């Protein structure tokens, strides 16, 4: 279906759904390539008197590009529809008489592509990024579900925009736990973490792993180590540390079993050198706190390179190396004596990039100094 340059009426099969007195929704499907012909975005701005007008945020080009690439992939599916507010030029014509809350018929939308965008009968309340992605995608058509309501009141449009977009997003932890079982295309930000999430999953459920049932996830709320701390530690190593050696840089997959062996051997050694600190909680021990997990991950990478060259990349090899820094750590009590000459109470380190870097530098320096004096 195409829309000519002249004014026409676009008639689409639709359902009118009455939710409450005076509140009717219209649901229909339309080729997403046609959305720009009858709907526009009420971009948020301020008028000459500094009053807020419109309600939509600017387009996110990165987000649009990610959606467009997905649409251009094999067998894409976008089940969540676009929400549009129509003015009273749009009408619904029922095909049957019915006393039920759902009535079939046609929605009739006037289309005049010669009109300025702000004069179109529809305003996109939710879905501007998807609309732009479909518009730019190199596909001939892409049908999309639409939920619409009719109102000439911008306040009601803005109200619905706020309600649609202020719902609580999915917890990141839940998303990360779902990723390992996802085989379809993911947004780039999540695709980069897929292998880390798969490795975390393997560590948490392997009965031989020191992390067995210790990583807190939605399905393991009793775990004491935050999943994001583990993911950050694994990300660092997979992206530019020792675990990168087991990753396929082309498709982002990797040898999970080989990665898990290295991680388990290293952290087994850590748990043996610091048993009390390891079998504790983040509040009582910085070893199982985000700062300690990520900092000790950097130490793992440094040790792996040396132990691989010495053919000692196993629990015993790690045990000998981790023992070298035992006297330089204050995971649960006392003070950290830093190279700068400053001292910090054992629990002063927080899960911030700055503190993690300071702690990582400390354990790495302690390791290098101990090897030199051994």
Coordinates of C-alpha atoms in Angstrom, one line a residue:
X1 CA 0.0 0.0 0.0
X2 CA 1.3 3.5 -0.9
X3 CA -0.1 6.9 -0.3
X4 CA -0.2 9.3 -3.2
X5 CA 0.8 13.0 -3.2
X6 CA -2.8 14.0 -3.0
X7 CA -5.0 14.0 0.0
X8 CA -6.6 10.5 0.6
X9 CA -8.2 8.5 3.3
X10 CA -6.3 5.6 4.7
X11 CA -8.8 2.9 5.8
X12 CA -7.4 0.1 8.0
X13 CA -9.1 -2.8 9.7
X14 CA -9.2 -2.0 13.4
X15 CA -10.8 -2.9 16.8
X16 CA -12.4 -0.3 19.0
X17 CA -11.8 -1.2 22.7
X18 CA -13.8 0.6 25.3
X19 CA -11.8 0.5 28.6
X20 CA -14.0 2.9 30.6
X21 CA -16.8 5.4 29.8
X22 CA -15.4 7.8 27.2
X23 CA -12.1 6.0 27.0
X24 CA -11.7 4.1 23.7
X25 CA -8.6 2.6 22.2
X26 CA -8.2 1.7 18.6
X27 CA -5.8 -1.1 17.6
X28 CA -4.7 -1.8 14.1
X29 CA -1.7 -2.7 12.0
X30 CA -0.1 -0.5 9.4
X31 CA 3.1 -0.6 7.2
X32 CA 5.6 1.3 9.3
X33 CA 6.8 3.0 6.2
X34 CA 3.5 4.9 6.1
X35 CA 3.6 6.3 9.7
X36 CA 5.4 9.5 8.7
X37 CA 2.5 10.2 6.2
X38 CA 0.0 10.8 9.0
X39 CA 1.9 11.0 12.3
X40 CA 4.6 13.2 13.6
X41 CA 6.5 13.8 16.9
X42 CA 5.6 16.5 19.3
X43 CA 9.2 17.4 20.1
X44 CA 9.7 18.9 23.6
X45 CA 10.8 22.5 23.4
X46 CA 10.1 25.9 25.1
X47 CA 8.1 28.7 23.4
X48 CA 9.0 32.4 23.4
X49 CA 7.7 32.7 26.9
X50 CA 9.8 29.7 28.1
X51 CA 6.8 27.5 28.6
X52 CA 7.3 23.8 27.8
X53 CA 5.7 22.7 24.6
X54 CA 5.5 19.1 23.2
X55 CA 6.8 16.1 25.1
X56 CA 9.1 13.9 23.1
X57 CA 12.9 13.8 23.7
X58 CA 15.3 14.1 20.7
X59 CA 15.9 11.1 18.6
X60 CA 18.7 8.8 19.7
X61 CA 20.7 8.0 16.6
X62 CA 22.6 5.1 18.2
X63 CA 19.3 3.5 19.4
X64 CA 17.7 4.0 16.0
X65 CA 20.7 2.5 14.2
X66 CA 20.5 -0.6 16.5
X67 CA 16.8 -1.1 15.8
X68 CA 17.3 -0.5 12.0
X69 CA 20.0 -3.2 11.8
X70 CA 17.7 -5.6 13.6
X71 CA 14.8 -4.8 11.2
X72 CA 17.2 -5.5 8.3
X73 CA 18.2 -8.8 9.8
X74 CA 16.6 -12.2 9.0
X75 CA 13.1 -12.7 10.4
X76 CA 12.9 -9.6 12.7
X77 CA 9.9 -9.2 15.1
X78 CA 8.9 -6.2 17.1
X79 CA 5.8 -7.1 19.1
X80 CA 5.5 -3.9 21.1
X81 CA 3.5 -1.4 19.1
X82 CA 3.5 2.3 18.4
X83 CA 1.1 4.5 20.5
X84 CA -0.4 7.4 18.6
X85 CA -2.7 10.2 19.6
X86 CA -5.1 11.3 16.8
X87 CA -7.1 14.5 16.6
X88 CA -10.8 14.4 15.8
X89 CA -10.2 14.3 12.0
X90 CA -9.7 10.6 12.5
X91 CA -12.8 8.5 12.9
X92 CA -13.8 4.9 13.5
X93 CA -16.5 3.2 11.5
X94 CA -17.8 0.0 13.1
X95 CA -18.6 -2.9 10.8
X96 CA -21.2 -4.5 13.2
X97 CA -23.3 -3.4 16.1
X98 CA -22.1 -4.7 19.4
X99 CA -22.6 -4.1 23.1
X100 CA -19.3 -5.7 23.9
X101 CA -16.1 -3.8 24.8
X102 CA -14.4 -4.9 21.5
X103 CA -16.0 -3.8 18.2
X104 CA -14.5 -4.5 14.8
X105 CA -14.5 -2.0 12.1
X106 CA -12.2 0.4 10.2
X107 CA -10.2 3.4 11.3
X108 CA -10.2 6.1 8.8
X109 CA -7.2 8.4 8.7
X110 CA -6.9 11.5 6.4
X111 CA -3.5 11.6 4.7
X112 CA -2.1 14.6 2.9
X113 CA 1.7 14.2 2.5
X114 CA 1.9 17.8 1.2
X115 CA 1.0 19.1 4.7
X116 CA 3.6 20.3 7.1
X117 CA 4.4 17.6 9.7
X118 CA 2.8 19.6 12.6
X119 CA -0.5 19.6 10.7
X120 CA -0.8 15.8 10.5
X121 CA -3.6 14.2 12.4
X122 CA -1.4 11.9 14.5
X123 CA 1.2 12.5 17.2
X124 CA 3.5 9.6 18.3
X125 CA 3.2 9.2 22.0
X126 CA 5.5 6.1 22.3
X127 CA 7.7 4.6 19.6
X128 CA 9.5 7.5 17.9
X129 CA 12.8 5.5 17.8
X130 CA 11.1 2.5 16.2
X131 CA 9.2 4.7 13.8
X132 CA 12.5 6.4 12.7
X133 CA 14.2 3.0 12.4
X134 CA 11.5 1.6 10.2
X135 CA 11.6 4.7 8.1
X136 CA 15.3 4.4 7.5
X137 CA 15.5 0.6 7.2
X138 CA 16.4 -0.9 3.9
X139 CA 13.3 -2.9 3.6
X140 CA 10.3 -2.5 1.3
X141 CA 7.8 -2.6 4.2
X142 CA 7.5 -3.5 7.8
X143 CA 4.0 -3.9 9.3
X144 CA 3.8 -2.7 12.9
X145 CA 0.9 -2.8 15.5
X146 CA -0.5 0.5 16.6
X147 CA -2.6 1.5 19.6
X148 CA -4.3 4.8 19.2
X149 CA -6.7 7.2 21.0
X150 CA -8.5 10.3 19.7
X151 CA -8.1 13.6 21.4
X152 CA -7.3 17.1 20.4
X153 CA -6.0 17.9 23.9
X154 CA -2.1 18.1 24.1
X155 CA -2.3 17.7 27.9
X156 CA -3.9 14.3 27.5
X157 CA -1.2 13.4 24.9
X158 CA 1.5 14.4 27.4
X159 CA -0.2 12.5 30.2
X160 CA -0.2 9.3 28.2
X161 CA 3.4 9.9 27.2
X162 CA 4.5 10.2 30.8
X163 CA 2.4 7.1 31.8
X164 CA 3.8 5.0 29.0
X165 CA 7.4 6.0 29.6
X166 CA 7.6 6.2 33.4
X167 CA 6.8 2.5 34.0
X168 CA 9.6 0.7 35.9
X169 CA 12.1 -0.8 33.4
X170 CA 13.2 -4.4 33.7
X171 CA 15.9 -4.8 36.4
X172 CA 19.3 -5.1 34.7
X173 CA 20.0 -8.2 36.7
X174 CA 17.0 -9.9 35.2
X175 CA 18.1 -8.9 31.7
X176 CA 21.5 -10.3 32.3
X177 CA 20.2 -13.6 33.6
X178 CA 17.9 -13.9 30.5
X179 CA 20.7 -13.2 28.0
X180 CA 22.4 -16.6 28.1
X181 CA 19.2 -18.2 26.8
X182 CA 18.7 -15.7 24.1
X183 CA 19.6 -16.7 20.6
X184 CA 18.2 -13.8 18.6
X185 CA 19.8 -10.5 17.8
X186 CA 20.5 -8.3 20.8
X187 CA 21.1 -4.5 21.1
X188 CA 24.9 -3.9 20.9
X189 CA 25.1 -2.9 24.5
X190 CA 23.7 -6.2 25.6
X191 CA 25.4 -8.3 22.8
X192 CA 28.8 -7.2 24.2
X193 CA 27.8 -8.7 27.6
X194 CA 26.3 -12.0 26.3
X195 CA 29.5 -14.0 26.7
X196 CA 30.1 -12.5 30.2
X197 CA 26.6 -13.4 31.2
X198 CA 27.0 -16.9 29.9
X199 CA 30.2 -17.3 31.8
X200 CA 28.6 -15.9 35.0
X201 CA 25.8 -18.4 34.6
X202 CA 28.3 -21.3 34.3
X203 CA 30.2 -20.2 37.3
X204 CA 27.2 -19.8 39.5
X205 CA 25.6 -23.2 38.8
X206 CA 28.8 -25.3 38.6
X207 CA 29.0 -27.2 41.9
X208 CA 32.8 -27.3 41.6
X209 CA 33.2 -23.6 41.3
X210 CA 34.1 -21.3 44.2
X211 CA 31.2 -19.1 43.0
X212 CA 28.7 -21.9 43.3
X213 CA 25.4 -20.3 44.5
X214 CA 27.3 -17.3 45.7
X215 CA 26.4 -14.8 42.9
X216 CA 23.2 -12.9 43.6
X217 CA 20.8 -13.1 40.6
X218 CA 17.0 -12.9 40.4
X219 CA 16.8 -16.7 40.5
X220 CA 19.5 -16.9 43.3
X221 CA 18.6 -14.0 45.6
X222 CA 20.5 -15.6 48.5
X223 CA 23.8 -15.1 46.7
X224 CA 26.1 -12.6 48.4
X225 CA 28.3 -11.4 45.5
X226 CA 26.5 -8.9 43.2
X227 CA 26.1 -10.2 39.7
X228 CA 27.2 -6.8 38.2
X229 CA 30.5 -7.0 40.1
X230 CA 31.2 -10.4 38.5
X231 CA 30.1 -9.2 35.1
X232 CA 32.4 -6.2 35.3
X233 CA 35.3 -8.4 36.3
X234 CA 34.7 -10.8 33.5
X235 CA 34.1 -8.0 31.0
X236 CA 37.5 -6.5 31.7
X237 CA 39.3 -9.8 31.2
X238 CA 37.3 -10.8 28.1
X239 CA 37.7 -7.5 26.4
X240 CA 41.4 -6.8 27.0
X241 CA 42.6 -9.3 29.6
X242 CA 43.7 -12.9 29.6
X243 CA 40.2 -14.3 28.8
X244 CA 40.4 -12.5 25.5
X245 CA 42.6 -15.4 24.3
X246 CA 39.5 -17.7 24.4
X247 CA 37.2 -15.3 22.6
X248 CA 36.4 -15.3 18.9
X249 CA 36.8 -11.6 17.9
X250 CA 34.6 -12.0 14.8
X251 CA 31.3 -13.3 16.3
X252 CA 31.9 -12.6 20.0
X253 CA 31.6 -16.2 21.1
X254 CA 34.2 -18.0 23.0
X255 CA 35.4 -21.2 24.7
X256 CA 33.4 -20.9 27.9
X257 CA 34.7 -24.1 29.5
X258 CA 38.3 -22.9 29.1
X259 CA 37.4 -19.5 30.5
X260 CA 35.6 -21.0 33.4
X261 CA 38.6 -23.3 34.2
X262 CA 40.9 -20.3 34.5
X263 CA 38.5 -18.2 36.6
X264 CA 37.6 -21.1 38.9
X265 CA 41.3 -22.0 39.5
X266 CA 42.2 -18.4 40.3
X267 CA 39.3 -17.7 42.6
X268 CA 39.7 -21.1 44.3
X269 CA 43.3 -20.0 45.2
X270 CA 41.9 -16.6 46.4
X271 CA 39.4 -18.4 48.6
X272 CA 42.1 -20.6 50.1
X273 CA 44.5 -17.7 50.8
X274 CA 41.7 -15.5 52.3
X275 CA 39.1 -18.1 53.6
X276 CA 37.5 -15.9 56.2
X277 CA 37.3 -12.9 53.9
X278 CA 35.9 -15.1 51.1
X279 CA 33.2 -16.7 53.2
X280 CA 31.8 -13.4 54.2
X281 CA 29.5 -10.7 52.9
X282 CA 30.3 -7.4 51.0
X283 CA 29.4 -5.4 54.2
X284 CA 32.0 -7.3 56.2
X285 CA 34.6 -8.1 53.6
X286 CA 35.9 -5.9 50.7
X287 CA 37.1 -9.1 49.0
X288 CA 33.5 -10.1 48.0
X289 CA 32.5 -6.4 47.5
X290 CA 32.4 -4.9 44.0
X291 CA 35.7 -3.1 44.6
X292 CA 37.5 -6.2 45.6
X293 CA 36.1 -8.5 42.9
X294 CA 37.0 -6.1 40.1
X295 CA 40.4 -5.2 41.5
X296 CA 41.4 -8.8 42.0
X297 CA 40.2 -9.5 38.5
X298 CA 43.0 -7.3 37.2
X299 CA 45.4 -9.3 39.3
X300 CA 44.1 -12.5 37.8
X301 CA 45.0 -11.2 34.3
X302 CA 48.5 -10.2 35.5
X303 CA 49.2 -13.6 37.0
X304 CA 47.8 -15.6 34.1
X305 CA 50.3 -14.2 31.7
X306 CA 53.2 -15.2 33.9
X307 CA 51.8 -18.6 35.0
X308 CA 51.1 -19.6 31.4
X309 CA 54.7 -18.9 30.4
X310 CA 55.9 -21.0 33.4
X311 CA 53.4 -23.8 32.7
X312 CA 51.8 -23.3 36.1
X313 CA 48.3 -22.1 35.1
X314 CA 46.4 -24.1 37.7
X315 CA 45.2 -23.9 41.3
X316 CA 48.6 -24.6 42.8
X317 CA 50.3 -22.0 40.6
X318 CA 47.7 -19.4 41.5
X319 CA 47.9 -20.3 45.2
X320 CA 51.6 -19.6 45.3
X321 CA 51.2 -16.3 43.5
X322 CA 48.1 -15.0 45.5
X323 CA 49.9 -15.9 48.7
X324 CA 52.5 -13.2 47.9
X325 CA 50.0 -10.4 48.5
X326 CA 48.4 -11.8 51.7
X327 CA 50.2 -9.5 54.0
X328 CA 49.4 -6.4 51.9
X329 CA 45.6 -6.8 52.1
X330 CA 43.1 -5.6 54.7
X331 CA 39.8 -7.0 53.4
X332 CA 37.9 -7.2 56.7
X333 CA 39.9 -5.3 59.3
X334 CA 42.8 -2.9 59.8
X335 CA 44.1 -0.5 57.3
X336 CA 45.4 -0.5 53.7
X337 CA 48.9 0.9 53.5
X338 CA 49.1 2.4 50.1
X339 CA 52.2 3.1 48.1
X340 CA 51.6 6.9 48.3
X341 CA 52.1 6.6 52.0
X342 CA 48.5 7.2 52.8
X343 CA 46.4 4.8 54.9
X344 CA 42.7 3.9 54.4
X345 CA 40.5 2.0 56.7
X346 CA 39.6 -1.5 55.4
X347 CA 36.1 -0.6 54.4
X348 CA 36.8 2.9 53.0
X349 CA 36.9 1.5 49.4
X350 CA 33.6 1.9 47.6
X351 CA 32.4 0.5 44.3
X352 CA 33.5 3.5 42.2
X353 CA 35.8 3.6 39.3
X354 CA 38.3 5.7 41.2
X355 CA 38.4 3.4 44.3
X356 CA 38.6 0.3 42.2
X357 CA 41.5 1.7 40.3
X358 CA 43.4 2.6 43.5
X359 CA 42.7 -0.8 45.0
X360 CA 43.8 -2.6 41.8
X361 CA 47.0 -0.5 41.6
X362 CA 47.7 -1.5 45.2
X363 CA 47.3 -5.3 44.8
X364 CA 49.2 -5.2 41.4
X365 CA 52.1 -3.2 43.0
X366 CA 52.2 -5.6 46.0
X367 CA 52.4 -8.5 43.7
X368 CA 55.2 -7.1 41.6
X369 CA 57.2 -6.0 44.7
X370 CA 56.8 -9.4 46.3
X371 CA 58.0 -11.2 43.2
X372 CA 61.1 -9.0 43.1
X373 CA 62.0 -9.6 46.7
X374 CA 61.2 -13.4 46.6

